[in-house]
PDB file of C-alpha atoms and ligand atoms in Angstrom:
ATOM      1  CA  UNK A   1     -16.871 -25.135  10.973  1.00 72.00           C
ATOM      2  CA  UNK A   2     -13.169 -23.497  10.403  1.00 87.00           C
ATOM      3  CA  UNK A   3     -12.935 -19.452  10.487  1.00 95.00           C
ATOM      4  CA  UNK A   4     -16.734 -18.942  11.631  1.00 96.00           C
ATOM      5  CA  UNK A   5     -16.619 -16.413  14.788  1.00 96.00           C
ATOM      6  CA  UNK A   6     -16.209 -18.305  18.537  1.00 97.00           C
ATOM      7  CA  UNK A   7     -18.711 -17.078  21.121  1.00 95.00           C
ATOM      8  CA  UNK A   8     -15.848 -17.686  23.738  1.00 96.00           C
ATOM      9  CA  UNK A   9     -12.974 -15.295  21.798  1.00 98.00           C
ATOM     10  CA  UNK A  10     -11.727 -12.033  23.002  1.00 98.00           C
ATOM     11  CA  UNK A  11     -10.401 -11.240  19.796  1.00 98.00           C
ATOM     12  CA  UNK A  12     -13.749 -12.575  17.587  1.00 98.00           C
ATOM     13  CA  UNK A  13     -15.313  -9.807  19.985  1.00 98.00           C
ATOM     14  CA  UNK A  14     -13.049  -7.128  19.116  1.00 98.00           C
ATOM     15  CA  UNK A  15     -13.429  -7.924  15.569  1.00 98.00           C
ATOM     16  CA  UNK A  16     -17.168  -7.743  16.208  1.00 98.00           C
ATOM     17  CA  UNK A  17     -16.309  -4.397  17.597  1.00 97.00           C
ATOM     18  CA  UNK A  18     -18.194  -6.056  21.084  1.00 97.00           C
ATOM     19  CA  UNK A  19     -15.358  -5.186  23.023  1.00 97.00           C
ATOM     20  CA  UNK A  20     -13.457  -1.879  21.680  1.00 98.00           C
ATOM     21  CA  UNK A  21      -9.763  -1.527  20.941  1.00 98.00           C
ATOM     22  CA  UNK A  22      -7.492   0.711  19.451  1.00 98.00           C
ATOM     23  CA  UNK A  23      -7.618   0.043  15.943  1.00 98.00           C
ATOM     24  CA  UNK A  24      -4.647   1.503  13.638  1.00 98.00           C
ATOM     25  CA  UNK A  25      -5.795  -0.260  10.539  1.00 98.00           C
ATOM     26  CA  UNK A  26      -8.608  -2.728   8.786  1.00 98.00           C
ATOM     27  CA  UNK A  27      -8.591  -4.638   5.679  1.00 98.00           C
ATOM     28  CA  UNK A  28     -11.238  -6.431   4.042  1.00 98.00           C
ATOM     29  CA  UNK A  29      -9.482  -9.554   6.285  1.00 98.00           C
ATOM     30  CA  UNK A  30      -7.733  -8.423   8.757  1.00 98.00           C
ATOM     31  CA  UNK A  31      -7.687  -5.629  11.819  1.00 98.00           C
ATOM     32  CA  UNK A  32      -4.741  -4.406  13.189  1.00 98.00           C
ATOM     33  CA  UNK A  33      -4.448  -2.969  17.048  1.00 99.00           C
ATOM     34  CA  UNK A  34      -2.371  -2.067  19.625  1.00 99.00           C
ATOM     35  CA  UNK A  35      -1.823  -4.196  22.223  1.00 99.00           C
ATOM     36  CA  UNK A  36      -2.823  -3.737  25.658  1.00 98.00           C
ATOM     37  CA  UNK A  37       0.048  -3.839  27.650  1.00 98.00           C
ATOM     38  CA  UNK A  38       2.424  -2.975  25.453  1.00 98.00           C
ATOM     39  CA  UNK A  39       6.318  -4.770  25.359  1.00 97.00           C
ATOM     40  CA  UNK A  40       7.592  -1.981  23.285  1.00 98.00           C
ATOM     41  CA  UNK A  41       7.316   1.805  22.137  1.00 98.00           C
ATOM     42  CA  UNK A  42       5.554   0.029  19.014  1.00 98.00           C
ATOM     43  CA  UNK A  43       3.090  -3.347  19.689  1.00 98.00           C
ATOM     44  CA  UNK A  44       0.339  -4.015  17.337  1.00 99.00           C
ATOM     45  CA  UNK A  45      -1.892  -7.051  16.830  1.00 99.00           C
ATOM     46  CA  UNK A  46      -2.490  -8.477  13.488  1.00 99.00           C
ATOM     47  CA  UNK A  47      -5.189 -10.327  13.433  1.00 98.00           C
ATOM     48  CA  UNK A  48      -7.473 -12.083  10.581  1.00 98.00           C
ATOM     49  CA  UNK A  49     -11.253 -11.574  11.012  1.00 98.00           C
ATOM     50  CA  UNK A  50     -11.607 -15.123  10.502  1.00 98.00           C
ATOM     51  CA  UNK A  51     -10.801 -17.531  13.886  1.00 98.00           C
ATOM     52  CA  UNK A  52      -8.444 -19.984  13.699  1.00 98.00           C
ATOM     53  CA  UNK A  53      -6.225 -21.095  16.652  1.00 98.00           C
ATOM     54  CA  UNK A  54      -2.515 -19.964  15.765  1.00 98.00           C
ATOM     55  CA  UNK A  55      -0.924 -19.299  12.647  1.00 98.00           C
ATOM     56  CA  UNK A  56      -0.133 -22.900  11.590  1.00 97.00           C
ATOM     57  CA  UNK A  57      -4.599 -23.259  11.492  1.00 98.00           C
ATOM     58  CA  UNK A  58      -4.383 -19.971   9.260  1.00 98.00           C
ATOM     59  CA  UNK A  59      -1.761 -20.754   6.906  1.00 98.00           C
ATOM     60  CA  UNK A  60      -3.252 -24.478   6.100  1.00 98.00           C
ATOM     61  CA  UNK A  61      -7.081 -23.076   6.513  1.00 98.00           C
ATOM     62  CA  UNK A  62      -7.050 -19.801   4.504  1.00 98.00           C
ATOM     63  CA  UNK A  63      -3.530 -19.305   3.157  1.00 98.00           C
ATOM     64  CA  UNK A  64      -4.618 -16.171   1.177  1.00 98.00           C
ATOM     65  CA  UNK A  65      -5.225 -14.512   5.045  1.00 98.00           C
ATOM     66  CA  UNK A  66      -2.055 -15.877   5.902  1.00 98.00           C
ATOM     67  CA  UNK A  67      -0.514 -13.838   3.596  1.00 98.00           C
ATOM     68  CA  UNK A  68      -2.425 -10.818   4.227  1.00 98.00           C
ATOM     69  CA  UNK A  69      -1.872 -10.805   7.865  1.00 98.00           C
ATOM     70  CA  UNK A  70       1.868 -10.927   7.127  1.00 98.00           C
ATOM     71  CA  UNK A  71       1.181  -7.930   4.409  1.00 98.00           C
ATOM     72  CA  UNK A  72      -0.299  -5.826   7.021  1.00 98.00           C
ATOM     73  CA  UNK A  73       2.968  -6.409   9.538  1.00 98.00           C
ATOM     74  CA  UNK A  74       4.848  -4.715   6.735  1.00 98.00           C
ATOM     75  CA  UNK A  75       1.942  -1.959   6.473  1.00 98.00           C
ATOM     76  CA  UNK A  76       1.879  -1.223  10.571  1.00 98.00           C
ATOM     77  CA  UNK A  77       5.834  -0.972  10.372  1.00 98.00           C
ATOM     78  CA  UNK A  78       5.534   1.512   7.449  1.00 98.00           C
ATOM     79  CA  UNK A  79       2.716   3.489   9.897  1.00 98.00           C
ATOM     80  CA  UNK A  80       4.770   3.604  12.310  1.00 98.00           C
ATOM     81  CA  UNK A  81       8.331   4.386  10.801  1.00 98.00           C
ATOM     82  CA  UNK A  82      10.056   1.410  11.966  1.00 98.00           C
ATOM     83  CA  UNK A  83      13.425   0.190  10.069  1.00 94.00           C
ATOM     84  CA  UNK A  84      13.593  -2.934  12.350  1.00 97.00           C
ATOM     85  CA  UNK A  85      10.963  -4.608  13.734  1.00 98.00           C
ATOM     86  CA  UNK A  86      10.012  -8.337  14.644  1.00 98.00           C
ATOM     87  CA  UNK A  87       6.949 -10.373  13.850  1.00 98.00           C
ATOM     88  CA  UNK A  88       5.768 -12.825  16.539  1.00 98.00           C
ATOM     89  CA  UNK A  89       3.188 -15.716  16.915  1.00 98.00           C
ATOM     90  CA  UNK A  90       3.446 -16.933  19.606  1.00 98.00           C
ATOM     91  CA  UNK A  91       2.047 -20.303  19.071  1.00 98.00           C
ATOM     92  CA  UNK A  92       1.263 -22.777  22.113  1.00 97.00           C
ATOM     93  CA  UNK A  93       1.014 -22.432  25.801  1.00 97.00           C
ATOM     94  CA  UNK A  94       4.623 -23.226  26.701  1.00 97.00           C
ATOM     95  CA  UNK A  95       5.264 -20.075  24.175  1.00 96.00           C
ATOM     96  CA  UNK A  96       3.221 -17.513  25.721  1.00 96.00           C
ATOM     97  CA  UNK A  97       0.076 -17.904  23.510  1.00 98.00           C
ATOM     98  CA  UNK A  98      -2.577 -16.956  25.670  1.00 98.00           C
ATOM     99  CA  UNK A  99      -5.542 -15.746  22.993  1.00 98.00           C
ATOM    100  CA  UNK A 100      -6.154 -18.600  20.867  1.00 98.00           C
ATOM    101  CA  UNK A 101      -7.242 -16.760  17.848  1.00 98.00           C
ATOM    102  CA  UNK A 102      -4.228 -15.924  15.563  1.00 98.00           C
ATOM    103  CA  UNK A 103      -2.319 -12.819  16.150  1.00 98.00           C
ATOM    104  CA  UNK A 104       1.026 -11.623  14.818  1.00 98.00           C
ATOM    105  CA  UNK A 105       2.424  -9.179  17.182  1.00 98.00           C
ATOM    106  CA  UNK A 106       4.147  -6.074  15.887  1.00 98.00           C
ATOM    107  CA  UNK A 107       7.134  -5.140  18.105  1.00 98.00           C
ATOM    108  CA  UNK A 108       9.548  -2.038  17.430  1.00 98.00           C
ATOM    109  CA  UNK A 109      10.892   1.053  18.309  1.00 98.00           C
ATOM    110  CA  UNK A 110      13.178  -0.044  20.776  1.00 97.00           C
ATOM    111  CA  UNK A 111      16.432  -2.518  20.494  1.00 96.00           C
ATOM    112  CA  UNK A 112      15.251  -6.333  20.295  1.00 97.00           C
ATOM    113  CA  UNK A 113      17.755  -9.164  21.626  1.00 96.00           C
ATOM    114  CA  UNK A 114      18.149 -12.117  20.166  1.00 97.00           C
ATOM    115  CA  UNK A 115      17.647 -14.620  20.639  1.00 95.00           C
ATOM    116  CA  UNK A 116      14.375 -13.986  22.442  1.00 91.00           C
ATOM    117  CA  UNK A 117      13.328 -15.234  26.196  1.00 82.00           C
TER     118      UNK A 117
HETATM  119  P1  AMP B 201      -0.110 -13.751  23.181  1.00 50.06           P
HETATM  120  O1  AMP B 201       0.277 -14.123  24.731  1.00 50.06           O
HETATM  121  O2  AMP B 201       0.895 -14.443  22.048  1.00 50.06           O
HETATM  122  O3  AMP B 201      -1.495 -15.184  23.000  1.00 50.06           O
HETATM  123  O4  AMP B 201      -1.036 -12.858  23.326  1.00 50.06           O
HETATM  124  C1  AMP B 201      -2.132 -11.866  23.321  1.00 50.06           C
HETATM  125  C2  AMP B 201      -1.608 -10.530  23.350  1.00 50.06           C
HETATM  126  O5  AMP B 201      -2.797 -10.264  23.848  1.00 50.06           O
HETATM  127  C3  AMP B 201      -0.981 -10.067  24.802  1.00 50.06           C
HETATM  128  O6  AMP B 201       0.413  -9.101  24.128  1.00 50.06           O
HETATM  129  C4  AMP B 201      -2.303  -9.254  25.797  1.00 50.06           C
HETATM  130  O7  AMP B 201      -1.508  -8.179  26.207  1.00 50.06           O
HETATM  131  C5  AMP B 201      -2.846  -8.893  24.531  1.00 50.06           C
HETATM  132  N1  AMP B 201      -4.289  -8.955  24.619  1.00 50.06           N
HETATM  133  C6  AMP B 201      -5.233  -9.086  25.698  1.00 50.06           C
HETATM  134  N2  AMP B 201      -6.179  -8.484  25.540  1.00 50.06           N
HETATM  135  C7  AMP B 201      -5.915  -7.334  24.995  1.00 50.06           C
HETATM  136  C8  AMP B 201      -7.281  -6.308  24.358  1.00 50.06           C
HETATM  137  N3  AMP B 201      -8.558  -6.419  25.164  1.00 50.06           N
HETATM  138  N4  AMP B 201      -7.029  -5.646  23.433  1.00 50.06           N
HETATM  139  C9  AMP B 201      -5.630  -5.609  22.809  1.00 50.06           C
HETATM  140  N5  AMP B 201      -4.442  -6.734  23.011  1.00 50.06           N
HETATM  141  C10 AMP B 201      -5.049  -7.356  24.299  1.00 50.06           C
HETATM  142 ZN1   ZN B 202     -11.608 -15.544  17.326  1.00 50.06          ZN
END
């Protein structure tokens, strides 16, 4: 069923506490933790606790949780004292998505080029 935990999903395992992560924030519906391979001084992933494969699937299936994720990206940026930051939802293998559980990358703490590579 949409949103249900998936046995083979890395981020569902982090939500369940079966794999450790450096959690920086948690709400009823979201978890934010540091990326294991940071691309900037701040690189935090904000995920819904529910399993959806990408941002659009989350928005379609649980729009209120999609809003929670976005709200948390700002909270992370405030916690990290970032004036400017980037929110990235890689969507599809061609765009670099490697984990099929919606995650917002919150990236900041250095200059960010536009357009991204
Ligand atoms: P994406 O390539 O957009 O799907 O992003 C997946 C992100 O998850 C990458 O930036 C990885 O570095 C990160 N990642 C993979 N495994 C872990 C983990 N166990 N804890 C934290 N971040 C992870
Ligand atoms: Zn999952």
